[in-house]
Coordinates of C-alpha atoms in Angstrom, one line a residue:
M86 CA 0.0 0.0 0.0
N87 CA 1.3 3.5 -0.9
Y88 CA 1.0 5.4 2.4
F89 CA 2.3 8.6 0.8
F90 CA -0.7 8.4 -1.6
L91 CA -3.1 8.0 1.2
L92 CA -1.6 10.9 3.1
S93 CA -1.9 13.1 0.0
L94 CA -5.6 12.2 -0.3
L95 CA -6.1 13.0 3.4
F96 CA -4.6 16.5 3.1
M97 CA -6.0 17.4 -0.3
P98 CA -7.4 21.0 -0.1
E99 CA -10.2 20.3 -2.6
I100 CA -13.7 20.6 -1.5
P101 CA -16.2 17.7 -1.7
D102 CA -18.7 18.1 -4.5
K103 CA -22.0 18.4 -2.6
W104 CA -23.0 22.0 -1.8
N105 CA -26.4 22.1 -0.1
R106 CA -28.7 24.9 -1.2
H107 CA -30.6 26.8 1.5
T108 CA -33.5 29.1 0.8
I109 CA -33.8 32.5 2.5
D110 CA -37.0 33.4 0.6
D111 CA -38.7 32.2 -2.6
Q112 CA -42.1 33.7 -2.1
S113 CA -42.0 36.3 -4.9
Q114 CA -40.8 36.6 -8.4
G115 CA -37.5 37.8 -10.0
A116 CA -35.1 38.1 -7.0
D117 CA -32.5 40.5 -8.4
G118 CA -29.3 40.8 -6.3
V119 CA -28.3 40.7 -2.6
R120 CA -26.8 43.6 -0.6
L121 CA -25.5 43.1 2.9
A122 CA -25.3 45.1 6.1
D123 CA -25.9 44.5 9.9
F124 CA -29.1 46.5 10.6
N125 CA -29.6 45.3 14.2
G126 CA -26.0 45.3 15.4
D127 CA -25.8 41.6 16.3
G128 CA -22.6 41.0 14.3
L129 CA -24.4 39.0 11.6
L130 CA -24.9 40.3 8.1
D131 CA -28.5 40.9 7.0
V132 CA -29.8 41.1 3.4
V133 CA -31.9 43.5 1.3
T134 CA -33.2 42.4 -2.1
G135 CA -35.4 43.8 -4.8
W136 CA -37.8 41.4 -6.5
E137 CA -38.1 42.7 -10.0
E138 CA -41.2 40.9 -11.3
G139 CA -42.8 40.8 -7.8
G140 CA -42.5 44.6 -7.5
I141 CA -41.3 44.5 -3.8
V142 CA -38.2 45.3 -1.8
R143 CA -37.5 43.0 1.2
V144 CA -35.1 43.0 4.2
Y145 CA -34.1 39.7 5.7
Q146 CA -32.6 39.2 9.2
H147 CA -29.9 36.7 9.7
P148 CA -31.6 34.5 12.2
S149 CA -28.4 33.0 13.8
P150 CA -25.9 30.5 12.5
K151 CA -28.0 27.6 13.9
M152 CA -31.2 28.8 12.2
S153 CA -29.6 30.0 9.0
K154 CA -30.6 26.9 7.0
K155 CA -34.3 27.7 7.6
L156 CA -36.3 30.5 5.9
W157 CA -35.1 33.9 7.3
P158 CA -37.4 36.5 9.0
K159 CA -38.4 39.1 6.4
V160 CA -40.2 42.3 6.0
T161 CA -41.4 44.1 2.8
V162 CA -40.1 47.6 3.1
G163 CA -41.8 48.9 0.0
K164 CA -43.7 48.1 -3.2
V165 CA -42.1 49.7 -6.2
P166 CA -42.4 48.9 -9.9
Q167 CA -39.7 46.4 -11.1
P168 CA -36.9 47.2 -8.6
E169 CA -33.5 46.3 -10.1
D170 CA -31.5 47.0 -7.0
A171 CA -31.8 47.8 -3.3
V172 CA -29.2 48.7 -0.8
F173 CA -29.0 49.6 3.0
I174 CA -28.1 53.2 3.8
D175 CA -28.6 55.5 6.8
L176 CA -30.2 58.4 5.1
D177 CA -30.7 60.7 8.0
G178 CA -27.9 59.8 10.3
D179 CA -30.1 58.4 13.1
N180 CA -28.1 55.1 13.2
I181 CA -31.0 53.2 11.7
L182 CA -30.5 51.7 8.3
D183 CA -32.9 52.8 5.6
V184 CA -33.0 51.5 2.0
I185 CA -32.6 53.0 -1.5
S186 CA -34.1 51.1 -4.4
C187 CA -33.5 51.7 -8.2
C188 CA -36.1 50.9 -10.9
E189 CA -35.3 50.5 -14.6
G190 CA -38.5 49.2 -16.0
R191 CA -41.8 50.9 -16.9
K192 CA -41.4 53.4 -14.1
Q193 CA -37.8 54.7 -14.0
S194 CA -37.1 56.1 -10.6
I195 CA -35.0 56.1 -7.4
N196 CA -36.9 55.5 -4.2
L197 CA -36.1 56.2 -0.5
H198 CA -37.4 53.6 1.9
W199 CA -37.5 55.3 5.4
A200 CA -37.1 52.8 8.3
P201 CA -39.3 53.2 11.3
K202 CA -38.0 55.1 14.3
G203 CA -37.0 52.6 16.9
K204 CA -35.4 49.3 15.9
E205 CA -38.2 47.4 17.7
H206 CA -40.5 48.5 14.8
Y207 CA -38.1 47.5 12.0
F208 CA -40.0 44.5 11.0
K209 CA -43.4 46.2 11.0
E210 CA -44.2 46.7 7.3
D211 CA -46.8 49.5 7.9
R212 CA -44.1 51.6 9.6
W213 CA -42.0 51.9 6.5
V214 CA -42.5 55.0 4.3
V215 CA -41.5 54.9 0.6
Q216 CA -40.9 58.1 -1.4
E217 CA -39.9 58.6 -5.1
L218 CA -37.2 61.1 -5.8
P219 CA -38.6 63.7 -8.3
A220 CA -35.1 64.3 -9.8
S221 CA -34.8 60.7 -10.8
K222 CA -38.2 60.2 -12.5
N223 CA -38.0 59.1 -16.1
V224 CA -34.4 60.4 -16.5
S225 CA -32.8 57.0 -17.1
R226 CA -33.1 53.3 -16.4
W227 CA -31.7 53.2 -12.9
M228 CA -29.6 50.1 -12.1
F229 CA -27.5 50.5 -9.0
A230 CA -26.9 52.7 -5.9
L231 CA -23.8 52.9 -3.8
P232 CA -23.7 54.7 -0.5
L233 CA -20.5 56.8 -0.2
S234 CA -20.9 59.0 2.8
D235 CA -17.9 59.9 4.8
Q236 CA -17.8 59.5 8.6
G237 CA -19.4 62.5 10.3
E238 CA -21.4 63.6 7.2
K239 CA -24.9 64.5 8.2
Q240 CA -26.3 64.4 4.6
A241 CA -26.5 61.1 2.7
F242 CA -24.2 60.9 -0.3
T243 CA -24.8 58.3 -2.9
I244 CA -23.4 57.2 -6.3
V245 CA -26.0 55.9 -8.8
G246 CA -25.7 54.1 -12.1
S247 CA -28.1 53.5 -15.0
K248 CA -28.4 52.1 -18.5
N249 CA -29.6 53.8 -21.7
P250 CA -31.3 56.0 -22.4
K251 CA -29.0 58.6 -20.9
A252 CA -26.9 56.0 -19.1
Q253 CA -24.7 57.6 -16.5
I254 CA -22.8 57.3 -13.2
S255 CA -23.9 60.2 -11.1
L256 CA -23.7 61.9 -7.7
L257 CA -27.0 61.9 -5.7
F258 CA -27.4 64.0 -2.6
P259 CA -29.8 66.5 -1.0
M260 CA -28.9 70.2 -1.4
G261 CA -31.0 71.1 1.6
D262 CA -33.3 69.4 4.1
I263 CA -32.9 65.6 3.6
R264 CA -36.6 65.2 4.1
D265 CA -37.4 67.7 1.3
L266 CA -37.6 65.4 -1.7
N267 CA -37.2 68.4 -4.1
S268 CA -33.8 69.2 -2.5
W269 CA -32.3 65.9 -3.8
K270 CA -30.3 66.4 -7.1
I271 CA -28.5 64.2 -9.5
F272 CA -25.2 65.3 -11.0
P273 CA -23.7 63.1 -13.8
I274 CA -20.0 62.4 -13.6
F275 CA -19.6 59.7 -16.3
E276 CA -21.5 59.1 -19.6
A277 CA -22.1 55.3 -19.8
G278 CA -24.0 52.7 -21.7
W279 CA -25.1 50.1 -19.1
I280 CA -23.7 50.2 -15.6
M281 CA -23.5 46.7 -14.1
S282 CA -21.3 47.3 -11.0
L283 CA -20.5 50.0 -8.6
Q284 CA -18.2 49.3 -5.7
A285 CA -16.6 51.5 -3.0
I286 CA -12.9 51.0 -2.5
D287 CA -9.8 53.1 -1.9
M288 CA -8.1 52.4 -5.2
D289 CA -5.2 54.9 -4.9
R290 CA -4.7 54.5 -1.1
D291 CA -5.2 58.1 -0.3
G292 CA -7.7 57.6 2.5
D293 CA -11.0 58.1 0.7
M294 CA -13.4 55.8 -1.1
D295 CA -13.2 55.7 -4.9
V296 CA -15.8 54.1 -7.2
L297 CA -15.0 50.9 -9.1
A298 CA -17.4 50.2 -12.0
S299 CA -18.2 48.0 -15.0
D300 CA -19.9 49.5 -18.0
R301 CA -21.5 46.8 -20.2
K302 CA -22.6 48.6 -23.4
G303 CA -21.9 51.4 -25.8
K304 CA -18.8 53.2 -27.0
S305 CA -17.5 53.7 -23.4
R306 CA -17.9 50.1 -22.2
S307 CA -15.1 49.4 -19.8
I308 CA -13.8 48.4 -16.4
L309 CA -13.0 51.8 -14.8
W310 CA -12.6 53.7 -11.6
L311 CA -13.6 57.2 -10.6
E312 CA -11.2 59.0 -8.4
N313 CA -12.7 60.6 -5.3
P314 CA -11.4 64.2 -5.2
G315 CA -11.8 64.3 -1.4
I316 CA -14.5 65.3 1.0
K317 CA -14.2 69.0 0.3
K318 CA -14.6 68.6 -3.5
K319 CA -16.6 65.4 -3.9
R320 CA -19.9 67.3 -4.5
N321 CA -18.3 68.9 -7.5
P322 CA -19.0 66.7 -10.5
A323 CA -16.1 68.1 -12.5
A324 CA -13.6 67.1 -9.8
W325 CA -14.1 63.4 -10.4
K326 CA -11.4 61.9 -12.6
T327 CA -12.0 58.7 -14.8
H328 CA -9.4 55.9 -15.1
R329 CA -10.2 53.2 -17.6
L330 CA -8.5 49.8 -17.0
L331 CA -9.9 47.6 -19.7
T332 CA -12.2 48.4 -22.7
G333 CA -14.0 46.8 -25.6
K334 CA -15.9 43.9 -24.0
E335 CA -19.3 43.3 -22.7
F336 CA -18.4 43.5 -19.0
M337 CA -20.9 42.1 -16.5
F338 CA -20.4 42.1 -12.7
L339 CA -17.0 42.6 -11.3
N340 CA -15.4 42.2 -7.9
H341 CA -12.1 42.9 -6.2
G342 CA -9.7 41.2 -3.8
D343 CA -6.1 40.2 -3.6
L344 CA -5.4 37.2 -5.7
N345 CA -1.7 37.1 -5.5
K346 CA -1.4 38.2 -1.8
D347 CA 0.8 41.2 -2.6
G348 CA -1.3 43.6 -0.6
L349 CA -2.7 45.3 -3.8
I350 CA -6.2 45.3 -5.2
D351 CA -6.9 42.9 -8.0
I352 CA -10.1 42.7 -10.1
V353 CA -12.1 39.9 -11.6
C354 CA -15.0 40.5 -14.1
A355 CA -17.3 38.2 -16.0
V356 CA -17.7 39.0 -19.7
K357 CA -20.8 38.1 -21.8
G358 CA -19.8 35.3 -24.2
A359 CA -16.2 35.0 -23.0
G360 CA -14.2 34.0 -20.0
I361 CA -13.4 35.8 -16.7
Q362 CA -11.1 38.8 -17.0
V363 CA -8.4 39.1 -14.4
L364 CA -6.7 42.4 -13.7
I365 CA -3.6 42.4 -11.5
Q366 CA -2.6 45.8 -10.1
N367 CA 1.0 47.0 -10.4
E368 CA 2.5 49.5 -8.0
K369 CA -0.1 52.3 -8.6
A370 CA -3.8 52.1 -9.5
E371 CA -3.3 54.8 -12.2
T372 CA -0.7 52.8 -14.2
P373 CA -1.6 50.0 -16.7
W374 CA -2.7 46.7 -15.0
K375 CA -1.6 43.2 -16.1
H376 CA -4.5 41.5 -17.7
F377 CA -5.3 37.9 -18.7
E378 CA -8.5 35.8 -19.2
I379 CA -9.6 32.5 -17.5
P380 CA -11.7 30.5 -20.1
M381 CA -15.2 29.8 -19.1
P382 CA -15.5 26.1 -18.2
K383 CA -17.6 23.8 -20.4
N384 CA -21.3 23.1 -19.7
C385 CA -22.0 26.4 -18.0
G386 CA -24.2 29.4 -18.8
T387 CA -22.6 32.7 -19.7
G388 CA -20.7 34.6 -17.1
K389 CA -22.7 37.0 -14.8
G390 CA -21.2 37.5 -11.3
V391 CA -17.8 36.9 -9.7
A392 CA -16.2 36.9 -6.2
I393 CA -12.8 36.3 -4.7
G394 CA -12.2 34.1 -1.6
D395 CA -10.3 31.1 -0.3
M396 CA -12.9 28.4 -0.9
N397 CA -10.9 25.3 0.1
L398 CA -8.9 26.9 3.0
D399 CA -5.5 26.3 1.3
G400 CA -4.3 29.9 1.9
K401 CA -4.9 30.9 -1.8
N402 CA -7.7 33.1 -3.0
D403 CA -10.0 31.3 -5.5
I404 CA -12.8 32.7 -7.8
V405 CA -16.5 31.9 -7.6
F406 CA -18.6 32.7 -10.6
S407 CA -22.3 32.7 -11.5
C408 CA -24.1 32.5 -14.9
E409 CA -27.2 33.4 -16.7
G410 CA -28.5 31.3 -19.6
A411 CA -27.8 28.1 -17.6
T412 CA -30.6 26.1 -19.3
G413 CA -31.0 22.3 -19.4
A414 CA -28.0 20.5 -17.9
K415 CA -25.8 23.6 -17.8
S416 CA -24.4 24.8 -14.5
G417 CA -25.1 28.3 -13.1
L418 CA -22.6 28.5 -10.2
R419 CA -19.1 27.1 -9.9
W420 CA -15.8 27.9 -8.3
L421 CA -12.3 28.0 -9.7
A422 CA -9.3 26.8 -7.7
Q423 CA -6.2 28.9 -8.0
P424 CA -3.3 27.1 -9.7
K425 CA -0.5 25.9 -7.5
K426 CA 2.0 27.9 -9.4
G427 CA 1.2 31.2 -11.2
L428 CA -2.1 32.9 -11.7
E429 CA -2.0 32.3 -15.4
G430 CA -2.0 28.5 -15.0
V431 CA -5.0 26.3 -15.4
W432 CA -7.8 27.1 -12.9
K433 CA -9.7 23.9 -12.2
D434 CA -13.4 24.3 -11.9
Y435 CA -15.7 22.7 -9.2
E436 CA -19.5 22.4 -9.2
I437 CA -21.7 24.4 -6.7
S438 CA -25.2 24.6 -8.0
G439 CA -25.6 21.8 -10.5
P440 CA -28.2 22.2 -13.2
K441 CA -30.9 23.7 -11.0
G442 CA -31.3 27.4 -11.7
V443 CA -31.1 29.4 -15.0
K444 CA -30.3 33.1 -14.2
F445 CA -28.1 33.8 -11.2
D446 CA -27.0 37.3 -10.1
R447 CA -24.1 38.9 -8.2
I448 CA -22.4 36.9 -5.5
E449 CA -21.5 37.5 -1.8
L450 CA -19.0 35.2 0.0
L451 CA -19.4 35.0 3.8
D452 CA -19.5 32.4 6.5
I453 CA -23.2 32.3 7.0
D454 CA -23.3 29.2 9.4
R455 CA -20.1 30.3 11.2
D456 CA -18.4 26.9 10.6
G457 CA -15.1 28.5 9.4
D458 CA -15.4 28.4 5.7
L459 CA -16.9 30.8 3.1
D460 CA -20.4 30.1 1.9
V461 CA -22.0 31.5 -1.3
M462 CA -25.0 33.8 -1.3
T463 CA -26.8 34.9 -4.5
C464 CA -30.2 35.2 -6.2
E465 CA -31.8 33.2 -9.0
E466 CA -34.6 34.9 -10.9
R467 CA -35.8 32.5 -13.6
D468 CA -36.2 29.1 -12.0
G469 CA -37.9 30.4 -8.9
L470 CA -35.1 29.7 -6.5
G471 CA -35.2 33.2 -5.1
V472 CA -32.8 34.4 -2.5
I473 CA -30.5 31.5 -1.6
W474 CA -27.2 30.4 -0.2
Y475 CA -25.0 27.4 -0.9
E476 CA -23.3 25.7 2.1
N477 CA -19.5 25.2 1.6
P478 CA -18.9 21.5 2.5
Q479 CA -15.3 22.1 3.5
K480 CA -16.0 22.2 7.2
S481 CA -19.4 20.4 7.2
S482 CA -18.0 17.3 5.5

């Protein structure tokens, strides 16, 4: 008997194949993305989701690691037409998380969902108040909102993105009283085609949050970042500088992390009809980045969402990706193990979802059941799976 072979099997970092799917909510139609925050201060991340076909926005409370595999407590915080995105934000600085939703369908608008005063009322649907921002109405097809307030700011400051007509990345903030809806104004800072991603990250390490984005369509389609000019100038649209990192492809969702563990930001992005784009930062975010592509594995849909994390606990960061168009026997969710030597080697793929599910969305990686490994949270909006998470079998096996 080859004992060295047995030992190598014992210490293999690869994950078993079976990822159990757990439902957070499947009681509406068209779950369209998950955004996370801890609204009740218990140290567990909660979820807000817009249900596009269902016309509702819901908040879900993480019930505890022990109860996380059951349906999560939920509250509908507003009914709006075809919500494409919803995100937690403290609009008025009262330390209670409100919600902003974006609509890109028949009624194009940005909506404020005001939380009840007193956290004990947070899950009382009739205590939530929804208001449409007049400045956003029928301007563009609003896709995404990104809170970007600095610590100590009393007024909410948000970045919003849209798709054509008049696609844009814009500043959104109140010029006066935050409760006066007419005081909220939109100031474009980037002419776009179809914004898929907006992420807050300090790209140039100067102490403020910049905006990392993916633009899917049009002459300007690119992976780009917008340089925050600092708290004193950030309300001036002309002060924001654009840096394009990669152009000419149909960029879907992106995400960032540190793939090569050099302390610098790296970026991964799914591309419609192609593989996953990997951008490795050099010394400065403004200089050209190294770029290569990981081919899409066989028998998958087309790339949609991506995320970076150590999925098999081997100390190396891997890539998780989701798909749309995962019909028939095609897979909609898999992960790619980082090669043992060199990022440009062969990334081996492993199944997560199997054939169940057709159109998945953006991905969040977090240890939902607190067992020491990263689980995968996402939405599926065509096969009725709803808001779901997949249990990493590394620790549970």
